[in-house]
Amino acid sequence: MTDPDVNKMTAPTNQIDPSEVDLLPPVKTFPVERVLRVAIPIIMLGLLVLLWAWYVDAYDVPHYILPSPMRVATAMVTDWPILSAALVITLEITLTALGIALVGGLGLAILMSQSRWIELALYPYAVILQVTPIVAIAPLILIYAPTTYSALLICAWLVAFFPILSNTTQGLKSTDHNLLNLFELYGASRWQTLYYLKLPNALPYFLAGLRIAGGLALIAAVVAEFAAGSAGAQSGLAFRLLESQFRLNIPRLFAALILLSATGVVIFSITSLVSHLFLRKWHESALKREN
Amino acid sequence: MTNGTATADTSPSVADAASKPLVSLKGISKTFSNGTVALQNMTLDIQQGQFISLLGPSGCGKSTALRIIAGLGDPTSGNIEWPTSGYDATGKAMPEISFVFQEPTLMPWATVFGNVWLPLRLKGISKKDARERVEEALDMVGLHNFANAYPRELSGGMKMRVSIARALVTRPKLLLMDEPFAALDEITRHKLNDDLLRLWETFGWTVLFVTHSVYESVYLSNRIVVMAARPGRVVNDMAVPAPYPRDDTFRTSSVYNDFCRDASSALHAAMGANDHL
Ligand SMILES: Nc1ncnc2c1ncn2[C@@H]1O[C@H](COP(=O)(O)OP(=O)(O)OP(=O)(O)O)[C@@H](O)[C@H]1O
Ligand SMILES: [Mg+2]
């Protein structure tokens, strides 16, 4: 600021307007607001459980219709060996499918952005696979796939793949034309344009796709397992759910259901967190509005 | 209404101006696929060290001309020569050009430093090696304290200055500017005008500056090229032989007023050529 040479050269612009400086330090969230952000959802959940317990007790609801929270908790503990094994299977399928969808969707989107012809050739297949309901193709996949496990994996992957592909494609395409011109002007190679311009530009779109895909992968893993309906050591939570229903073991059904919801919530939170970490510095979606 | 090349004695690089032009446009025409004739037979020699303003009504092809000079999009006919520039392996001219667009055109995910570093980065210069030049460019536009800010944290004028710093960091021979200050308030615009003139005088670049403003063109340039629309063409080429450095005293002088009147009537004549404007 006080370097004399600098002052000489840029005298008129050198004094920084105080209003411009004010923009810089981000306003910290007030602590009370932070605590409430966590506390309110937890209190709401607690109230729901209390209401549930009270209702079951007050109206004497039989436990094979609606078990009390206590019974469900007990089932969770006593059946934990069975449930946790199923949870691991479901998690494995969901996360593996999501991982492959992530790599495949991103890779295919990049490939399609490189040439209109490749895009024209491949896009119809992606769309057909997406719009065909998963339950309808699951039986076929079950026949073709070597194991039930791999069939479930394929189903979950098919569903998770498309949001990532279509979102990333959209993001790669919506690059600012002036910035593309700028890159051309400075003689950027195709690879440089992709790496320094198109991919960062597609990042918010890709992350939105990832968040959708995370939820869909879990849903597809469950739906496909319903369709498969097979037993064995490789059964996931969905099978345990069906099984509990047949045996009228409603507390265990609820426990499995709660585990499924919790899994969904955790996947959503992780993908949202990842998205926030990547975008918090610059993207409108992750920034607090300060006017 | 003298020949533009005669104005070279008012520019800082008198010696260069006598030699070959930096770039010469020979009969450039551009017709878009929808049939619009954006440029018709445009011929223009740009001497080294000149500060040329392209003045003309909206839609007369100023941006198109600038983009063709920059090599973004080919002309339908005619050719561009770079008598003093090197050529690459394929025989394409490699002039050292920088372009300042009408919008700041910054990458929102990169800091001010990252945005200014970009042209060097694309040439394979590492962050460490580029640091000195990037900081020098930021100093020139008075933004050395904002190297780590993101574009969204800057005001409109500051963004434009980042964009100018990015254009300066490659030390171009020819600086193309497409209405860079059009969206700014008058005070900021005057300030940036002064900065630009000072930098031009210091480094002896050649500048081609597109503007709608008669006043801006007279204040900045030593040559004004007036264009008319439909079809886009050059209708007037006038010199502004006022000495540099120019400052607020020039802005209020009677000489300045006279030049403004001349440029204004030239512009009106150009617009009169299209009755519907
Ligand atoms: N991509 C395009 N396709 C078709 N016509 C175009 C295209 N770009 C520009 N034009 C037409 O070419 C003409 C010149 O456009 P250009 O952008 O060069 O004008 P300009 O002089 O820069 O105007 P302004 O001062 O408003 O920026 C206009 O009539 C415009 O409609
Ligand atoms: Mg324009």
Coordinates of C-alpha atoms and ligand atoms in Angstrom, one line a residue:
Chain A
M1 CA 0.0 0.0 0.0
T2 CA 2.7 2.4 1.0
D3 CA 5.3 1.4 -1.6
P4 CA 6.2 4.8 -3.2
D5 CA 6.7 3.4 -6.7
V6 CA 3.3 1.8 -6.7
N7 CA 1.7 5.1 -5.6
K8 CA 3.3 6.9 -8.4
M9 CA 2.0 4.6 -11.0
T10 CA -1.5 4.1 -9.8
A11 CA -2.1 7.2 -7.9
P12 CA -5.8 7.6 -8.7
T13 CA -6.8 4.0 -7.9
N14 CA -4.5 3.5 -5.0
Q15 CA -6.8 4.8 -2.3
I16 CA -9.2 2.0 -1.5
D17 CA -12.7 3.0 -0.9
P18 CA -13.7 2.0 2.6
S19 CA -17.0 0.6 1.4
E20 CA -15.0 -1.9 -0.8
V21 CA -13.0 -3.0 2.2
D22 CA -16.1 -3.6 4.2
L23 CA -17.1 -6.4 1.8
L24 CA -14.2 -8.6 2.7
P25 CA -14.6 -10.1 6.2
P26 CA -17.5 -12.6 6.3
V27 CA -20.0 -11.9 9.1
K28 CA -19.8 -14.8 11.7
T29 CA -23.0 -16.6 12.4
F30 CA -24.3 -15.7 15.9
P31 CA -23.7 -18.7 18.2
V32 CA -27.3 -18.8 19.5
E33 CA -28.5 -19.3 15.9
R34 CA -26.0 -22.1 15.5
V35 CA -27.2 -23.9 18.6
L36 CA -30.8 -23.5 17.6
R37 CA -30.1 -24.9 14.1
V38 CA -29.1 -28.2 15.6
A39 CA -31.4 -28.1 18.6
I40 CA -34.7 -27.5 16.9
P41 CA -34.6 -30.5 14.5
I42 CA -33.6 -32.8 17.5
I43 CA -36.4 -31.4 19.7
M44 CA -38.9 -32.0 16.9
L45 CA -37.7 -35.6 16.5
G46 CA -37.9 -36.1 20.2
L47 CA -41.5 -34.8 20.3
L48 CA -42.5 -37.1 17.5
V49 CA -41.2 -40.1 19.5
L50 CA -43.0 -39.0 22.6
L51 CA -46.2 -38.5 20.7
W52 CA -45.8 -42.0 19.2
A53 CA -45.2 -43.5 22.7
W54 CA -48.1 -41.7 24.2
Y55 CA -50.5 -42.8 21.4
V56 CA -49.5 -46.5 21.6
D57 CA -50.0 -46.4 25.4
A58 CA -53.2 -44.3 25.5
Y59 CA -55.0 -46.3 22.9
D60 CA -53.6 -49.7 23.7
V61 CA -52.5 -50.3 20.2
P62 CA -51.4 -54.0 19.7
H63 CA -47.7 -54.3 19.1
Y64 CA -48.1 -56.2 15.8
I65 CA -49.9 -53.1 14.5
L66 CA -47.8 -50.4 15.9
P67 CA -45.0 -51.3 18.4
S68 CA -44.0 -48.7 21.0
P69 CA -40.7 -46.9 20.6
M70 CA -39.4 -49.0 23.5
R71 CA -40.1 -52.3 21.7
V72 CA -38.5 -51.0 18.5
A73 CA -35.4 -50.0 20.5
T74 CA -35.3 -53.4 22.1
A75 CA -35.6 -55.1 18.7
M76 CA -32.8 -52.9 17.4
V77 CA -30.6 -54.1 20.2
T78 CA -31.5 -57.8 20.2
D79 CA -31.6 -58.2 16.5
W80 CA -28.6 -56.0 16.0
P81 CA -26.4 -58.9 14.6
I82 CA -28.9 -59.6 11.9
L83 CA -29.7 -56.0 11.2
S84 CA -26.2 -54.8 11.1
A85 CA -25.2 -57.5 8.7
A86 CA -28.0 -56.4 6.4
L87 CA -27.1 -52.8 6.9
V88 CA -23.6 -53.5 5.8
I89 CA -24.8 -55.3 2.6
T90 CA -27.2 -52.4 1.7
L91 CA -24.5 -49.8 2.4
E92 CA -22.0 -51.7 0.3
I93 CA -24.3 -51.9 -2.6
T94 CA -25.4 -48.3 -2.4
L95 CA -21.9 -46.9 -2.0
T96 CA -20.3 -49.1 -4.6
A97 CA -23.1 -48.2 -7.1
L98 CA -22.7 -44.6 -6.3
G99 CA -18.9 -44.8 -6.7
I100 CA -19.2 -46.5 -10.1
A101 CA -21.9 -44.1 -11.2
L102 CA -19.8 -41.1 -10.1
V103 CA -16.8 -42.2 -12.1
G104 CA -18.8 -43.5 -15.0
G105 CA -21.2 -40.5 -15.2
L106 CA -18.3 -38.0 -15.0
G107 CA -16.2 -39.9 -17.5
L108 CA -19.1 -40.3 -20.0
A109 CA -20.1 -36.7 -19.6
I110 CA -16.5 -35.6 -20.4
L111 CA -16.4 -37.9 -23.3
M112 CA -19.7 -36.6 -24.7
S113 CA -18.6 -33.0 -24.2
Q114 CA -15.6 -33.7 -26.5
S115 CA -17.6 -34.5 -29.5
R116 CA -21.2 -33.9 -30.7
W117 CA -21.1 -37.2 -32.5
I118 CA -20.3 -39.2 -29.5
E119 CA -23.0 -37.4 -27.6
L120 CA -25.5 -38.1 -30.3
A121 CA -24.6 -41.7 -30.4
L122 CA -24.7 -42.4 -26.6
Y123 CA -27.3 -40.1 -25.2
P124 CA -30.4 -42.1 -26.3
Y125 CA -29.1 -45.2 -24.5
A126 CA -28.6 -43.2 -21.3
V127 CA -32.1 -41.8 -21.5
I128 CA -33.7 -45.2 -22.3
L129 CA -32.0 -46.8 -19.3
Q130 CA -33.1 -43.9 -17.1
V131 CA -36.8 -43.7 -18.1
T132 CA -37.4 -47.4 -17.9
P133 CA -38.7 -48.1 -14.4
I134 CA -36.1 -50.1 -12.4
V135 CA -38.6 -52.6 -11.1
A136 CA -39.5 -53.5 -14.7
I137 CA -35.9 -54.4 -15.7
A138 CA -34.9 -55.8 -12.3
P139 CA -36.2 -59.4 -13.1
L140 CA -34.2 -59.4 -16.3
I141 CA -31.1 -58.3 -14.6
L142 CA -31.6 -60.9 -12.0
I143 CA -31.6 -63.6 -14.7
Y144 CA -28.5 -62.2 -16.5
A145 CA -26.4 -61.3 -13.5
P146 CA -24.2 -64.0 -12.0
T147 CA -25.3 -63.3 -8.4
T148 CA -28.1 -61.5 -6.7
Y149 CA -25.6 -59.2 -5.2
S150 CA -24.2 -58.1 -8.6
A151 CA -27.8 -57.7 -9.9
L152 CA -28.6 -55.3 -7.0
L153 CA -25.4 -53.5 -7.7
I154 CA -26.3 -53.0 -11.4
C155 CA -29.8 -51.8 -10.6
A156 CA -28.6 -49.2 -8.1
W157 CA -25.8 -48.1 -10.5
L158 CA -28.3 -47.7 -13.4
V159 CA -30.4 -45.3 -11.3
A160 CA -27.6 -43.3 -9.8
F161 CA -25.8 -43.0 -13.0
F162 CA -28.2 -40.7 -15.0
P163 CA -28.5 -37.7 -12.7
I164 CA -24.7 -37.4 -12.5
L165 CA -24.4 -37.8 -16.3
S166 CA -27.1 -35.4 -17.3
N167 CA -26.1 -32.8 -14.7
T168 CA -22.4 -32.9 -15.5
T169 CA -23.2 -32.7 -19.2
Q170 CA -25.3 -29.7 -18.6
G171 CA -22.6 -28.1 -16.5
L172 CA -19.9 -28.7 -19.1
K173 CA -22.1 -27.2 -21.8
S174 CA -23.1 -24.1 -20.0
T175 CA -19.6 -22.6 -19.9
D176 CA -19.6 -18.8 -20.5
H177 CA -18.8 -18.2 -24.1
N178 CA -16.7 -15.2 -23.4
L179 CA -14.5 -17.3 -21.1
L180 CA -14.3 -19.9 -23.9
N181 CA -13.2 -17.1 -26.3
L182 CA -10.6 -16.0 -23.7
F183 CA -9.1 -19.5 -23.5
E184 CA -9.0 -19.7 -27.3
L185 CA -7.3 -16.4 -27.5
Y186 CA -4.6 -17.4 -25.1
G187 CA -4.1 -20.6 -27.1
A188 CA -5.4 -23.0 -24.4
S189 CA -5.3 -26.7 -25.4
R190 CA -8.4 -28.8 -25.4
W191 CA -7.2 -30.4 -22.2
Q192 CA -6.5 -27.1 -20.5
T193 CA -9.9 -25.7 -21.4
L194 CA -11.5 -28.8 -19.9
Y195 CA -9.4 -28.8 -16.8
Y196 CA -9.2 -25.1 -16.0
L197 CA -12.6 -24.0 -17.3
K198 CA -15.2 -26.6 -18.1
L199 CA -14.7 -28.8 -15.1
P200 CA -14.8 -26.1 -12.5
N201 CA -17.8 -24.6 -14.2
A202 CA -19.5 -28.0 -14.1
L203 CA -18.7 -28.7 -10.5
P204 CA -21.9 -27.2 -9.0
Y205 CA -24.0 -29.1 -11.5
F206 CA -22.1 -32.3 -10.8
L207 CA -22.5 -32.0 -7.0
A208 CA -26.2 -31.4 -7.4
G209 CA -26.3 -34.6 -9.4
L210 CA -24.3 -36.4 -6.8
R211 CA -26.8 -35.4 -4.1
I212 CA -29.7 -36.7 -6.1
A213 CA -27.8 -39.8 -7.1
G214 CA -26.9 -40.6 -3.5
G215 CA -30.6 -40.8 -2.5
L216 CA -31.6 -42.6 -5.7
A217 CA -28.9 -45.2 -5.2
L218 CA -30.3 -46.2 -1.8
I219 CA -33.9 -46.3 -3.1
A220 CA -32.8 -48.4 -6.1
A221 CA -30.9 -50.8 -3.9
V222 CA -34.0 -51.3 -1.8
V223 CA -36.4 -51.6 -4.7
A224 CA -34.2 -54.0 -6.5
E225 CA -34.0 -56.2 -3.5
F226 CA -37.8 -56.2 -3.1
A227 CA -37.9 -57.4 -6.7
A228 CA -35.2 -60.0 -6.1
G229 CA -36.7 -61.2 -2.8
S230 CA -34.0 -63.7 -2.3
A231 CA -32.8 -65.0 1.1
G232 CA -29.3 -66.0 2.2
A233 CA -26.2 -64.6 3.8
Q234 CA -26.2 -61.7 1.3
S235 CA -29.5 -60.2 2.3
G236 CA -29.8 -56.5 2.7
L237 CA -32.1 -54.4 4.8
A238 CA -34.9 -54.5 2.3
F239 CA -35.1 -58.3 2.5
R240 CA -35.1 -58.1 6.3
L241 CA -38.0 -55.7 6.0
L242 CA -40.0 -58.1 3.9
E243 CA -39.1 -61.0 6.1
S244 CA -40.2 -59.2 9.2
Q245 CA -43.5 -58.5 7.6
F246 CA -44.1 -62.1 6.7
R247 CA -43.3 -63.2 10.3
L248 CA -45.3 -60.3 11.7
N249 CA -42.2 -59.2 13.6
I250 CA -43.3 -55.6 13.4
P251 CA -40.7 -54.2 15.9
R252 CA -37.9 -55.5 13.8
L253 CA -39.6 -54.1 10.6
F254 CA -39.6 -50.7 12.3
A255 CA -36.0 -51.1 13.3
A256 CA -35.0 -51.9 9.8
L257 CA -37.0 -49.0 8.5
I258 CA -35.3 -46.6 10.9
L259 CA -31.9 -47.9 9.8
L260 CA -32.8 -47.3 6.2
S261 CA -34.0 -43.7 6.9
A262 CA -30.8 -43.1 8.9
T263 CA -28.7 -44.4 6.1
G264 CA -30.5 -42.0 3.7
V265 CA -30.0 -39.1 6.0
V266 CA -26.3 -39.8 6.4
I267 CA -25.8 -40.1 2.7
F268 CA -27.6 -36.9 2.1
S269 CA -25.7 -35.1 4.8
I270 CA -22.3 -36.3 3.5
T271 CA -23.1 -35.4 -0.1
S272 CA -24.4 -32.0 1.1
L273 CA -21.3 -31.4 3.2
V274 CA -19.0 -32.4 0.3
S275 CA -20.9 -30.0 -1.9
H276 CA -20.7 -27.2 0.6
L277 CA -16.9 -27.7 1.1
F278 CA -16.3 -27.5 -2.6
L279 CA -18.5 -24.5 -3.3
R280 CA -18.4 -22.4 -0.1
K281 CA -15.8 -20.0 -1.5
W282 CA -17.5 -18.9 -4.7
H283 CA -20.8 -20.4 -5.7
E284 CA -24.0 -18.6 -5.0
S285 CA -25.7 -21.7 -3.7
A286 CA -23.2 -22.0 -0.8
L287 CA -23.0 -18.3 0.1
K288 CA -24.8 -16.3 2.6
R289 CA -26.6 -13.4 1.1
E290 CA -25.3 -10.1 2.4
N291 CA -26.9 -7.0 1.0
Chain B
M1 CA -9.8 14.8 -40.9
T2 CA -6.2 13.9 -41.6
N3 CA -5.0 10.5 -42.4
G4 CA -4.8 8.5 -39.2
T5 CA -1.2 7.4 -39.6
A6 CA -0.1 11.0 -39.6
T7 CA -0.9 11.3 -35.9
A8 CA 1.9 9.1 -34.9
D9 CA 4.1 12.0 -33.8
T10 CA 1.8 12.5 -30.8
S11 CA 2.3 8.9 -29.6
P12 CA 5.2 7.8 -27.4
S13 CA 6.7 5.5 -29.9
V14 CA 7.6 7.8 -32.7
A15 CA 10.3 5.6 -34.1
D16 CA 8.1 2.5 -34.5
A17 CA 5.3 4.2 -36.2
A18 CA 7.2 5.1 -39.3
S19 CA 7.9 1.4 -40.0
K20 CA 5.4 -1.4 -41.0
P21 CA 2.0 -1.4 -39.4
L22 CA 1.5 -3.8 -36.5
V23 CA -1.6 -5.2 -38.2
S24 CA -3.4 -4.4 -41.4
L25 CA -6.9 -5.4 -42.3
K26 CA -7.4 -5.8 -46.0
G27 CA -10.9 -5.8 -47.3
I28 CA -12.4 -7.7 -44.4
S29 CA -16.0 -8.7 -44.8
K30 CA -18.1 -10.8 -42.5
T31 CA -21.6 -12.1 -43.2
F32 CA -23.3 -14.2 -40.5
S33 CA -25.2 -17.3 -41.3
N34 CA -28.5 -15.5 -40.9
G35 CA -27.5 -13.1 -43.7
T36 CA -26.5 -10.1 -41.5
V37 CA -23.6 -8.3 -43.1
A38 CA -21.7 -7.2 -40.1
L39 CA -18.7 -5.9 -41.9
Q40 CA -18.2 -4.9 -45.5
N41 CA -14.8 -4.3 -47.0
M42 CA -13.1 -2.9 -43.9
T43 CA -9.6 -1.8 -44.5
L44 CA -7.5 -0.5 -41.7
D45 CA -3.8 -0.2 -40.9
I46 CA -2.9 0.0 -37.3
Q47 CA 0.5 1.5 -36.6
Q48 CA 2.5 0.5 -33.6
G49 CA 2.0 2.7 -30.6
Q50 CA -1.3 4.1 -31.7
F51 CA -4.3 4.5 -29.4
I52 CA -7.2 4.0 -31.8
S53 CA -10.9 4.4 -30.8
L54 CA -13.5 2.6 -32.9
L55 CA -16.5 4.8 -32.7
G56 CA -19.9 3.9 -34.1
P57 CA -23.6 3.3 -33.5
S58 CA -24.8 0.1 -31.9
G59 CA -24.7 -2.9 -34.3
C60 CA -22.1 -1.4 -36.7
G61 CA -19.8 -4.3 -36.3
K62 CA -17.2 -2.9 -33.9
S63 CA -17.2 -6.1 -31.7
T64 CA -17.1 -8.2 -34.8
A65 CA -14.1 -6.4 -36.1
L66 CA -12.3 -6.8 -32.8
R67 CA -13.0 -10.5 -32.6
I68 CA -11.8 -11.1 -36.1
I69 CA -8.5 -9.2 -35.3
A70 CA -8.2 -11.4 -32.2
G71 CA -8.6 -14.5 -34.3
L72 CA -12.0 -15.5 -32.8
G73 CA -14.0 -16.3 -35.9
D74 CA -12.8 -16.0 -39.4
P75 CA -13.7 -13.3 -41.9
T76 CA -15.9 -14.3 -44.8
S77 CA -13.5 -12.6 -47.1
G78 CA -10.4 -10.4 -46.9
N79 CA -7.3 -11.1 -44.8
I80 CA -5.4 -9.8 -41.9
E81 CA -1.7 -9.3 -42.0
W82 CA 0.7 -9.1 -39.1
P83 CA 3.9 -7.8 -40.7
T84 CA 5.9 -7.7 -37.5
S85 CA 4.7 -10.8 -35.7
G86 CA 6.1 -14.3 -35.5
Y87 CA 4.4 -17.3 -37.1
D88 CA 3.7 -20.7 -35.6
A89 CA 4.5 -24.1 -37.2
T90 CA 1.2 -24.1 -39.1
G91 CA 1.9 -20.7 -40.6
K92 CA -0.7 -19.0 -38.4
A93 CA 0.3 -15.6 -37.1
M94 CA 1.0 -15.5 -33.4
P95 CA 0.5 -11.8 -32.5
E96 CA 0.7 -11.0 -28.8
I97 CA -2.8 -9.8 -28.2
S98 CA -4.9 -9.3 -25.1
F99 CA -8.6 -8.8 -25.1
V100 CA -10.7 -7.0 -22.6
F101 CA -14.3 -7.9 -23.0
Q102 CA -17.3 -5.7 -22.3
E103 CA -18.0 -7.8 -19.2
P104 CA -15.3 -8.6 -16.7
T105 CA -15.5 -12.3 -17.8
L106 CA -13.7 -13.6 -14.6
M107 CA -13.8 -17.2 -13.4
P108 CA -15.9 -17.1 -10.2
W109 CA -14.2 -20.1 -8.7
A110 CA -10.7 -18.5 -8.9
T111 CA -9.3 -15.7 -6.8
V112 CA -8.2 -12.4 -8.3
F113 CA -4.7 -13.8 -8.3
G114 CA -5.9 -17.0 -10.1
N115 CA -7.7 -15.0 -12.7
V116 CA -4.8 -12.8 -13.5
W117 CA -2.4 -15.8 -13.5
L118 CA -4.6 -17.6 -16.1
P119 CA -2.9 -16.4 -19.3
L120 CA 0.5 -17.3 -17.9
R121 CA -0.8 -20.6 -16.5
L122 CA -2.0 -21.6 -19.9
K123 CA 1.5 -21.0 -21.2
G124 CA 2.8 -23.4 -18.6
I125 CA 4.2 -20.9 -16.1
S126 CA 4.0 -22.1 -12.6
K127 CA 2.4 -20.1 -9.8
K128 CA 5.8 -19.4 -8.2
D129 CA 7.3 -18.1 -11.4
A130 CA 4.2 -16.1 -12.3
R131 CA 3.9 -14.4 -8.9
E132 CA 6.0 -11.5 -9.6
R133 CA 4.4 -10.6 -12.9
V134 CA 0.9 -11.1 -11.5
E135 CA 1.6 -8.9 -8.6
E136 CA 3.0 -6.3 -10.9
A137 CA -0.1 -6.4 -13.0
L138 CA -2.3 -6.0 -9.9
D139 CA -0.2 -3.1 -8.8
M140 CA -0.8 -1.4 -12.1
V141 CA -4.5 -1.4 -11.6
G142 CA -4.3 -0.7 -7.9
L143 CA -5.6 -4.1 -6.6
H144 CA -2.5 -5.5 -4.9
N145 CA -4.5 -5.9 -1.6
F146 CA -7.2 -8.0 -3.2
A147 CA -5.1 -10.8 -4.7
N148 CA -6.9 -13.4 -2.5
A149 CA -10.4 -12.0 -2.9
Y150 CA -13.0 -13.8 -5.0
P151 CA -14.7 -11.9 -7.9
R152 CA -18.0 -11.8 -6.1
E153 CA -16.3 -9.8 -3.3
L154 CA -15.4 -7.0 -5.7
S155 CA -17.4 -4.1 -7.0
G156 CA -18.1 -3.7 -10.7
G157 CA -15.2 -1.3 -11.3
M158 CA -12.8 -3.5 -9.4
K159 CA -13.8 -6.6 -11.5
M160 CA -13.1 -4.6 -14.6
R161 CA -9.7 -3.7 -13.3
V162 CA -9.0 -7.4 -12.6
S163 CA -9.9 -8.0 -16.2
I164 CA -7.5 -5.3 -17.3
A165 CA -4.8 -6.7 -15.1
R166 CA -5.3 -10.1 -16.7
A167 CA -4.9 -8.5 -20.2
L168 CA -1.7 -6.7 -19.1
V169 CA 0.0 -9.6 -17.4
T170 CA 1.1 -11.1 -20.8
R171 CA 2.7 -7.8 -21.8
P172 CA 0.8 -7.7 -25.1
K173 CA 1.8 -5.8 -28.2
L174 CA -1.8 -5.1 -29.1
L175 CA -4.5 -4.5 -26.5
L176 CA -8.1 -4.9 -27.8
M177 CA -10.8 -3.4 -25.5
D178 CA -14.5 -3.7 -26.2
E179 CA -16.4 -1.0 -24.4
P180 CA -14.6 -2.0 -21.2
F181 CA -15.9 0.9 -19.1
A182 CA -19.4 1.1 -20.6
A183 CA -21.1 -0.3 -17.5
L184 CA -19.3 1.9 -15.0
D185 CA -20.2 5.2 -13.4
E186 CA -18.6 8.4 -14.7
I187 CA -16.1 8.9 -11.9
T188 CA -14.8 5.4 -12.0
R189 CA -14.7 5.6 -15.8
H190 CA -12.6 8.8 -15.7
K191 CA -10.3 7.2 -13.2
L192 CA -9.8 4.1 -15.3
N193 CA -9.3 6.2 -18.4
D194 CA -6.5 8.0 -16.7
D195 CA -5.0 4.8 -15.5
L196 CA -5.2 3.3 -19.0
L197 CA -3.5 6.3 -20.6
R198 CA -0.7 6.3 -18.0
L199 CA -0.1 2.6 -18.6
W200 CA -0.1 3.1 -22.4
E201 CA 2.4 5.9 -22.1
T202 CA 4.6 3.9 -19.8
F203 CA 4.6 0.7 -21.9
G204 CA 4.1 1.9 -25.4
W205 CA 1.4 -0.6 -26.4
T206 CA -0.9 -0.3 -29.3
V207 CA -4.5 0.0 -28.2
L208 CA -7.7 -0.6 -30.1
F209 CA -10.5 0.7 -28.0
V210 CA -14.2 0.3 -28.8
T211 CA -16.6 2.9 -27.4
H212 CA -19.9 4.5 -27.8
S213 CA -18.8 7.7 -26.2
V214 CA -17.4 10.6 -28.3
Y215 CA -15.9 12.2 -25.2
E216 CA -14.1 9.1 -24.1
S217 CA -12.7 8.5 -27.6
V218 CA -11.4 12.1 -27.9
Y219 CA -9.9 12.0 -24.4
L220 CA -8.1 8.7 -24.9
S221 CA -7.0 8.3 -28.5
N222 CA -4.8 9.9 -31.1
R223 CA -6.9 8.4 -33.9
I224 CA -10.6 7.9 -34.1
V225 CA -12.1 5.5 -36.7
V226 CA -15.8 6.1 -37.2
M227 CA -17.9 3.3 -38.4
A228 CA -21.5 3.1 -39.8
A229 CA -24.0 0.3 -39.7
R230 CA -25.8 -1.9 -42.1
P231 CA -23.5 -2.8 -43.7
G232 CA -20.7 -2.2 -41.1
R233 CA -17.9 -0.2 -42.7
V234 CA -15.4 2.5 -41.9
V235 CA -16.7 6.0 -42.9
N236 CA -14.2 8.3 -41.3
D237 CA -10.7 8.2 -40.0
M238 CA -9.7 11.3 -38.0
A239 CA -6.6 12.3 -36.0
V240 CA -6.6 13.8 -32.5
P241 CA -3.2 15.5 -32.5
A242 CA -3.4 16.7 -29.0
P243 CA -0.2 16.0 -26.9
Y244 CA 0.0 13.5 -24.1
P245 CA -0.1 13.3 -21.1
R246 CA -3.7 14.4 -21.0
D247 CA -5.5 15.1 -17.8
D248 CA -8.4 17.1 -16.5
T249 CA -7.1 20.3 -17.9
F250 CA -7.3 18.7 -21.4
R251 CA -10.9 17.6 -20.6
T252 CA -11.9 21.2 -20.0
S253 CA -9.9 22.8 -22.8
S254 CA -11.4 24.4 -25.9
V255 CA -9.2 22.1 -28.1
Y256 CA -10.9 19.1 -26.5
N257 CA -14.3 20.7 -27.2
D258 CA -13.4 21.2 -30.8
F259 CA -12.3 17.6 -31.3
C260 CA -15.5 16.4 -29.6
R261 CA -17.6 18.5 -31.9
D262 CA -15.7 17.1 -34.9
A263 CA -16.0 13.5 -33.8
S264 CA -19.7 14.1 -32.9
S265 CA -20.6 15.4 -36.3
A266 CA -18.6 12.6 -37.9
L267 CA -20.6 10.1 -35.8
H268 CA -23.9 11.8 -36.7
A269 CA -23.0 11.7 -40.4
A270 CA -22.3 8.0 -40.0
M271 CA -25.6 7.5 -38.3
G272 CA -27.4 9.6 -40.9
A273 CA -26.2 7.2 -43.5
N274 CA -28.9 4.9 -42.0
D275 CA -32.1 6.9 -41.9
H276 CA -33.8 4.6 -39.5
L277 CA -31.3 5.1 -36.7
Ligands
LIG1 N1 -23.4 -14.4 -33.9 C1 -24.1 -13.6 -34.7 N2 -25.0 -14.1 -35.6 C2 -25.7 -13.3 -36.4 N3 -25.6 -11.9 -36.4 C3 -24.7 -11.4 -35.6 C4 -23.9 -12.2 -34.7 N4 -23.1 -11.4 -33.9 C5 -23.4 -10.1 -34.4 N5 -24.3 -10.1 -35.3 C6 -24.9 -8.9 -36.1 O1 -23.8 -8.3 -36.6 C7 -23.9 -6.9 -36.5 C8 -22.7 -6.3 -35.8 O2 -22.6 -6.8 -34.5 P1 -21.5 -6.3 -33.4 O3 -21.7 -7.0 -32.2 O4 -20.2 -6.3 -34.1 O5 -22.0 -4.8 -33.2 P2 -21.3 -3.6 -32.3 O6 -20.9 -2.6 -33.2 O7 -20.3 -4.2 -31.4 O8 -22.6 -3.1 -31.5 P3 -22.6 -2.6 -30.0 O9 -22.0 -1.3 -30.0 O10 -24.1 -2.6 -29.7 O11 -21.9 -3.6 -29.2 C9 -25.2 -6.7 -35.7 O12 -26.2 -6.3 -36.7 C10 -25.6 -8.0 -35.2 O13 -27.0 -8.2 -35.2
MG2 MG -20.2 -4.6 -29.3

